[in-house]
mmCIF file of C-alpha atoms and ligand atoms in Angstrom:
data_model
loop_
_atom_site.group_PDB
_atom_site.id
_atom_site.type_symbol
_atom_site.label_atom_id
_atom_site.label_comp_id
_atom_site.label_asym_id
_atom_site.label_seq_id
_atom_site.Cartn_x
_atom_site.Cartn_y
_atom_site.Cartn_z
ATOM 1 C CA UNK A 26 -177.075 238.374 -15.461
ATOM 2 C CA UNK A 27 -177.641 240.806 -18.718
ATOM 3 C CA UNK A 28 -174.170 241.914 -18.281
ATOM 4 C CA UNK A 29 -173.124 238.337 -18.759
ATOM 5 C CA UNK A 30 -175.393 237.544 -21.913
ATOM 6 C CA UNK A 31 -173.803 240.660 -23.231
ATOM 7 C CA UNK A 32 -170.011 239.455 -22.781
ATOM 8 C CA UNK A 33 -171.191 236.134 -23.794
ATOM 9 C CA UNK A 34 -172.195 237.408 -27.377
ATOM 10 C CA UNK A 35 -169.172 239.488 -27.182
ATOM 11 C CA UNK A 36 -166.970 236.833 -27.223
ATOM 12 C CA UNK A 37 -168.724 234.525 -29.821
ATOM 13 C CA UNK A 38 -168.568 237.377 -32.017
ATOM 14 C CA UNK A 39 -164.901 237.534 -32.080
ATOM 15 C CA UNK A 40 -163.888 233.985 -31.354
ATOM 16 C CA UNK A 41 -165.606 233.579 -34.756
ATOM 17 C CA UNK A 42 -164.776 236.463 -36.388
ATOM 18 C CA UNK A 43 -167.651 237.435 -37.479
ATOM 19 C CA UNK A 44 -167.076 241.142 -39.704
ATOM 20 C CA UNK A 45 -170.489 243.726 -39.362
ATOM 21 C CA UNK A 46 -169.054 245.758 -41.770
ATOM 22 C CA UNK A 47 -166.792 245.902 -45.317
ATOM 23 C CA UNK A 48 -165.462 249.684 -43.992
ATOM 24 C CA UNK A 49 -163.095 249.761 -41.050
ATOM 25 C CA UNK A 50 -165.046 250.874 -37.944
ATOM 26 C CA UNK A 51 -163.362 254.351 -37.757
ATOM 27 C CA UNK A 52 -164.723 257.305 -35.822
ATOM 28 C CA UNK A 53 -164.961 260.518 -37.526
ATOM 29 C CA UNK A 54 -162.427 262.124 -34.767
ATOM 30 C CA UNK A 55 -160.002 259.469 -35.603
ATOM 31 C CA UNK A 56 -157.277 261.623 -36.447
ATOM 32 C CA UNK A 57 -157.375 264.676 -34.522
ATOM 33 C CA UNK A 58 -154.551 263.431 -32.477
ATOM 34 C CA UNK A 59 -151.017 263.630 -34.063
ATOM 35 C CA UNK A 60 -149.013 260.479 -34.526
ATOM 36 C CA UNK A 61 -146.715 261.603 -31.405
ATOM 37 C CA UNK A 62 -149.390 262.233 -29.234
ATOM 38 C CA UNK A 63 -151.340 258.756 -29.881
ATOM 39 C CA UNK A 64 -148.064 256.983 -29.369
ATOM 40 C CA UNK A 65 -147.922 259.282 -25.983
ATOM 41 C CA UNK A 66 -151.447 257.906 -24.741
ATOM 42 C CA UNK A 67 -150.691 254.461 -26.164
ATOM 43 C CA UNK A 68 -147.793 254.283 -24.204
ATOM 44 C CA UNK A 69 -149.566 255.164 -20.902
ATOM 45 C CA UNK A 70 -151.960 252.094 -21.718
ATOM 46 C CA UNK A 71 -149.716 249.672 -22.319
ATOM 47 C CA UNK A 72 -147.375 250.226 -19.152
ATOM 48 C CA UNK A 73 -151.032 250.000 -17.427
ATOM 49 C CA UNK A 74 -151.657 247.094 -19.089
ATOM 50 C CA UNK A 75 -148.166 245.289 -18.219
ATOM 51 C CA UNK A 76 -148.807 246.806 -14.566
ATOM 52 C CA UNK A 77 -151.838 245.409 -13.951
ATOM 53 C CA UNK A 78 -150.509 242.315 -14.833
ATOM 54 C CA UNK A 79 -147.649 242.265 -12.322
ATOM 55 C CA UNK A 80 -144.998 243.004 -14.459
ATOM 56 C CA UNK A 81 -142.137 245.280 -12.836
ATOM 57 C CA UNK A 82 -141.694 248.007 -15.409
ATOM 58 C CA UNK A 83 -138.428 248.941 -13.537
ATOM 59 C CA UNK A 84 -136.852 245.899 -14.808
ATOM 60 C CA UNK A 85 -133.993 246.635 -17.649
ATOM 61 C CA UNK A 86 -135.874 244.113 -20.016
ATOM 62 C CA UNK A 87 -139.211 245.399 -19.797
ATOM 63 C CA UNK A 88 -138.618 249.801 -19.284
ATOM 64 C CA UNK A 89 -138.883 250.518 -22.858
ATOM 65 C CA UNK A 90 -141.476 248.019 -23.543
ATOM 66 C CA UNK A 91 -144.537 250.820 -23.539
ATOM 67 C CA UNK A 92 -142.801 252.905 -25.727
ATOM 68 C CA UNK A 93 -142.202 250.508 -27.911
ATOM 69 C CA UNK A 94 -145.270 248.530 -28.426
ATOM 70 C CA UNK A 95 -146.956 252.531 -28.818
ATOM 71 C CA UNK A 96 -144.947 253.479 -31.644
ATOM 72 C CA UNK A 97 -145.099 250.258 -33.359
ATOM 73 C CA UNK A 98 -148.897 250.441 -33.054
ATOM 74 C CA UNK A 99 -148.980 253.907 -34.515
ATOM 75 C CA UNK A 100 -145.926 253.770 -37.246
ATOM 76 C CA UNK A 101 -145.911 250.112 -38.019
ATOM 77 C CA UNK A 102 -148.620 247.581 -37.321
ATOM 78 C CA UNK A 103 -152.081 250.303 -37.319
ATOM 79 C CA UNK A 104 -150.069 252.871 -40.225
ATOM 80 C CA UNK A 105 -152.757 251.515 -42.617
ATOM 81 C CA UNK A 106 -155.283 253.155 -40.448
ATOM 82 C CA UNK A 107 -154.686 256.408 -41.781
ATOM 83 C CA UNK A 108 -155.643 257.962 -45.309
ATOM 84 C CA UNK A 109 -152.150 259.887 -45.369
ATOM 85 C CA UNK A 110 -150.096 256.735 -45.649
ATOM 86 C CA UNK A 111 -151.965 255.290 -48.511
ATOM 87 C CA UNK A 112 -150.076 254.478 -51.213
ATOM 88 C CA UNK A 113 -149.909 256.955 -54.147
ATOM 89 C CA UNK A 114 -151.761 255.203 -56.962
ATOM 90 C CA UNK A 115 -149.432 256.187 -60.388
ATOM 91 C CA UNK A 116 -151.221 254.643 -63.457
ATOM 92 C CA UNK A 117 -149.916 254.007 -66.938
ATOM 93 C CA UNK A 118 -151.856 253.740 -70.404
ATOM 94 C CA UNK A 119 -151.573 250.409 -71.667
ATOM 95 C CA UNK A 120 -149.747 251.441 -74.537
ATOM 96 C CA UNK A 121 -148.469 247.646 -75.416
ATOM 97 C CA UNK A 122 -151.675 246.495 -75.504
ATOM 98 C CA UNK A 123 -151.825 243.450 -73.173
ATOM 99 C CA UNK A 124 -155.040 242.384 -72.562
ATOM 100 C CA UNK A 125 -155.121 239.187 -70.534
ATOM 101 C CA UNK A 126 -155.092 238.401 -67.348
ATOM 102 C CA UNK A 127 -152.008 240.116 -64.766
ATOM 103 C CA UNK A 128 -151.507 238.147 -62.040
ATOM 104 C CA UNK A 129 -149.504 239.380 -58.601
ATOM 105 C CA UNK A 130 -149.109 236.383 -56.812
ATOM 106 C CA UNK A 131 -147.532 235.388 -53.567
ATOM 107 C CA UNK A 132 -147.594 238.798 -51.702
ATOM 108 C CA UNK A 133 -146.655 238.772 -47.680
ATOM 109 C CA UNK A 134 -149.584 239.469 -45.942
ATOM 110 C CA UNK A 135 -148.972 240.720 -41.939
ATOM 111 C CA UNK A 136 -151.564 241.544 -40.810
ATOM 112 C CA UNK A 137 -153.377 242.235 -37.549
ATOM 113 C CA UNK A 138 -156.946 240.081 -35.919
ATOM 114 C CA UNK A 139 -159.130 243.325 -35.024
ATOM 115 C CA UNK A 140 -160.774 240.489 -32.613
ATOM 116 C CA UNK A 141 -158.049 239.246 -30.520
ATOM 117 C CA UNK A 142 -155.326 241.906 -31.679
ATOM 118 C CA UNK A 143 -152.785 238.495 -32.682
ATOM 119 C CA UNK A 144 -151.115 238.334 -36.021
ATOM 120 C CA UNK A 145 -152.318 237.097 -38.741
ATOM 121 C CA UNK A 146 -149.441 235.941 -41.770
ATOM 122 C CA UNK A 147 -150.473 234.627 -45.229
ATOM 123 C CA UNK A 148 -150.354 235.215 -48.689
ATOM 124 C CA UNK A 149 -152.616 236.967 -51.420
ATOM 125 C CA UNK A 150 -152.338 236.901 -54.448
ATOM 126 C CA UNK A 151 -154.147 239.904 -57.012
ATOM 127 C CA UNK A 152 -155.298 239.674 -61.088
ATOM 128 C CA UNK A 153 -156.680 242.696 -63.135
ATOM 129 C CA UNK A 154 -157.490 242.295 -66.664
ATOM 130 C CA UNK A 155 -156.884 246.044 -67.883
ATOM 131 C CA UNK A 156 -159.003 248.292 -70.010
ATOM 132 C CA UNK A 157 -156.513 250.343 -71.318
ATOM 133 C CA UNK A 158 -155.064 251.358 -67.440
ATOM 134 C CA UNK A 159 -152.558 249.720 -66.013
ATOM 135 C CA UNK A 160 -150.731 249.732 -62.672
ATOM 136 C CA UNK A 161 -147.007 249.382 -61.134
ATOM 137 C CA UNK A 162 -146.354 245.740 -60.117
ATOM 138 C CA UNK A 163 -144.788 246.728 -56.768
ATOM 139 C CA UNK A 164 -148.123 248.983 -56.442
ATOM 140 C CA UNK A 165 -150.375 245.854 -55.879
ATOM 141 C CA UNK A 166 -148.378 244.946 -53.108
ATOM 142 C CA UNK A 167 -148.281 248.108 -51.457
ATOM 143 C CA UNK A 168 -151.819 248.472 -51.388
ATOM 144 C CA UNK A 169 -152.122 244.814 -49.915
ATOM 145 C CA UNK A 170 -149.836 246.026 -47.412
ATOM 146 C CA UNK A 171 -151.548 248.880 -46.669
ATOM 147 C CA UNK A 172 -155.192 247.187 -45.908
ATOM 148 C CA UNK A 173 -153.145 244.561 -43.942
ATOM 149 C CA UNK A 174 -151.522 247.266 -41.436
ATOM 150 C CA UNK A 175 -154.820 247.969 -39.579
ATOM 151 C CA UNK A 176 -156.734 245.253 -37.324
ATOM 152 C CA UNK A 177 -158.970 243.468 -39.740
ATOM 153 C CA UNK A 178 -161.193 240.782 -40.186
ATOM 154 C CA UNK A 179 -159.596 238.864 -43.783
ATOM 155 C CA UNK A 180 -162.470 239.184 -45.806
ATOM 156 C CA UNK A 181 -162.851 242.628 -44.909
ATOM 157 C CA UNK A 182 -159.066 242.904 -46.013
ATOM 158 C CA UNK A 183 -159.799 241.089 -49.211
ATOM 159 C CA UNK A 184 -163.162 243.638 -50.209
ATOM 160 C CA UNK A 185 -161.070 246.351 -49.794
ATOM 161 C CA UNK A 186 -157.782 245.372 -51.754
ATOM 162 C CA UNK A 187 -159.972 245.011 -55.026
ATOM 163 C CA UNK A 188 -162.532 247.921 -54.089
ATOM 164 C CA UNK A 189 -159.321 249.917 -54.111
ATOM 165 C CA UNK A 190 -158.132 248.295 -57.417
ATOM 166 C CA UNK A 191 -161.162 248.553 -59.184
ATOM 167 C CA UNK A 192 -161.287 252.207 -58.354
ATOM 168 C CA UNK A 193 -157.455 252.754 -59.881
ATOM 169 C CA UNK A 194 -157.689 250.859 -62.658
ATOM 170 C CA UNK A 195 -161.502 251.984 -63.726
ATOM 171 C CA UNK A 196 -162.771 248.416 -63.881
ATOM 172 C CA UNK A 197 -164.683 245.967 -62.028
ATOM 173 C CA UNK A 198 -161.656 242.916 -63.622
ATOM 174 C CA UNK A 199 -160.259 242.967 -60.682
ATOM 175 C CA UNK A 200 -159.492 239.735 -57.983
ATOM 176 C CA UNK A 201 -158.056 238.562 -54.686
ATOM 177 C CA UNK A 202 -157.534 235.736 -53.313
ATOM 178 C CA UNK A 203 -156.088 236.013 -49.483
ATOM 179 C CA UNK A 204 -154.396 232.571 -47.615
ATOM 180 C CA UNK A 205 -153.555 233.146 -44.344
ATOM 181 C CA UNK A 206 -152.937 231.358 -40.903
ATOM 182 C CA UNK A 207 -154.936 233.424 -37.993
ATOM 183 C CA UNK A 208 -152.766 233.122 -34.834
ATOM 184 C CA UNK A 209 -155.785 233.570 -32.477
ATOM 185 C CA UNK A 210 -156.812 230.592 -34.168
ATOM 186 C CA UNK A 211 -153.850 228.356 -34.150
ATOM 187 C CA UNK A 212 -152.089 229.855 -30.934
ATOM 188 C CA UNK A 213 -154.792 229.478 -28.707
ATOM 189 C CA UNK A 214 -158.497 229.145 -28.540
ATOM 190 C CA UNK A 215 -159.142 225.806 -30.228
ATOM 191 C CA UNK A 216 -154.609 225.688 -31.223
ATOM 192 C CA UNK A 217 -154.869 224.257 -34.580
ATOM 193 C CA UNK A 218 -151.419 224.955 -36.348
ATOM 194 C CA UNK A 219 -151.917 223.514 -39.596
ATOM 195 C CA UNK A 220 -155.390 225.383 -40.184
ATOM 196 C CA UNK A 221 -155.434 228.584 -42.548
ATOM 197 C CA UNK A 222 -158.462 230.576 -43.775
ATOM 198 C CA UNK A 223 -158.831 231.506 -47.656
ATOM 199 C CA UNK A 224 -160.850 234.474 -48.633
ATOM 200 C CA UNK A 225 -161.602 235.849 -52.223
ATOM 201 C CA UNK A 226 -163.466 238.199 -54.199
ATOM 202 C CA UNK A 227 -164.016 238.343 -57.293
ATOM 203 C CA UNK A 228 -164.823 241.167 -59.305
ATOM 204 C CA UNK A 229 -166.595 241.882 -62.922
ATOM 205 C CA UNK A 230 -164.914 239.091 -65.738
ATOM 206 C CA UNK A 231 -163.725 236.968 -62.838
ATOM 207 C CA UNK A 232 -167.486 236.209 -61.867
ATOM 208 C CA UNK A 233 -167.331 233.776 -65.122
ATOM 209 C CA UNK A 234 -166.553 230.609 -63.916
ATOM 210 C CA UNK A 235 -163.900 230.576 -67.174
ATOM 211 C CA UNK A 236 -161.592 233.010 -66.086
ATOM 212 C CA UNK A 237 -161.832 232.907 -62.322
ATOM 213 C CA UNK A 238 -159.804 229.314 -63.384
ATOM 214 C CA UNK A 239 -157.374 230.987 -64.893
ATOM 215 C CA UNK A 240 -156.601 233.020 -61.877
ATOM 216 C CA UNK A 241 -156.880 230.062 -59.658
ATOM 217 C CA UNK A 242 -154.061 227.835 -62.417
ATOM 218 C CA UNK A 243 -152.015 230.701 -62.163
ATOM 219 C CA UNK A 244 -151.651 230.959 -58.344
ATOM 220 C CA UNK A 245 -150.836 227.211 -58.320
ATOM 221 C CA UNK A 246 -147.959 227.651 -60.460
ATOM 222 C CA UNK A 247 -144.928 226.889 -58.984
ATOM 223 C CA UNK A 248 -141.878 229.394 -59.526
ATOM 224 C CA UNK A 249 -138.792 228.162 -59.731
ATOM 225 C CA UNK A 250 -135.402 230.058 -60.012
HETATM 226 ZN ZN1 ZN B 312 -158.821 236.529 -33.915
#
């Protein structure tokens, strides 16, 4: 009967995503194992996975299935996982002087539920307002990218894309705003297609009511070619 409660609370945890913490639940031996060797181990689990199910790994269609799901966990989909592929954070003095508000909008977000391991696809879109520092445009999306490859919880994802930011630029003007459709959510559980989640955060000048409107006009701005 315990057991039960516990898988009961389990589940409601996940099923509504609840995060416990704004740091990735890593263990400290996390990357003692190569890449190759994970994807060696992964690969094990998964055939045991599809075997358990009743799959017949012999089958042409479904052989290289293990391998592949491994090595897309480790190299693709989980890459963001580990410190070494983060991306290289090249700053620039603001030498032109621009001091309003820069606004990277529209960014792909894949990402991965840490909950229910399903996809989750949206869009964020970042602001800074420098202090003299300044940043590569294709840089914001590259670190977006690199919080989104690891299974996350989106607000988690959202902390940690202007944590990161704020610790580039050397300000606290930094803001994210992440849209995205949760397929655990709208594939199965309760199915609702249309729904999507929004997450922000909003750092130092975009607490004042002011400018966080600015940001939000901004994103709303339609771009056409
Ligand atoms: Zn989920």
């Amino acid at each position: 009967m315990k057991i039960d409660k516990a898988l009961e609370a389990i589940e409601a945890l996940g099923d509504n995503h609840v995060a416990t913490s704004a740091n990735t639940p890593l263990r400290d031996d996390a990357f003692t194992l190569s890449d190759a060797e994970k994807i060696e181990l992964i690969k094990k689990d998964v055939h045991h996975i599809m075997e358990t199910l009743g799959l017949d790994l012999t089958d042409d269609s479904l052989q290289g299935t293990p391998q592949r799901v491994a090595k897309m966990f480790v190299k693709e989909i989980f890459s963001g996982l580990n410190p070494d592929n983060k991306p290289t954070a090249s700053t620039f003095n603001n030498t032109y002087q621009y001091g309003e508000m820069l606004v990277e909008k529209n960014i792909t977000v894949y990402s991965t539920c840490e909950h229910h391991l399903l996809p989750i696809v949206g869009r964020a879109h970042v602001a800074y307002i420098s202090n003299g520092t300044v940043v590569g445009l294709s840089k914001m999306n590259r670190i977006v990218d690199y919080y989104a490859k690891r299974p996350q919880v989106q607000e988690r994802m959202t902390m940690q894309v202007v944590q990161d930011l704020q610790e580039i630029l050397g300000t606290q003007d930094v803001a994210c705003v992440i849209d995205a459709k949760h397929l655990c959510v709208n594939s199965r559980g309760i199915r609702d297609i249309e729904s999507s989640t929004v997450t922000s955060e909003f750092g130092g000048k975009f607490k004042d009511p002011a400018v966080r409107k600015e940001f939000l006009n901004y994103i709303q701005l339609d771009t056409q070619f």
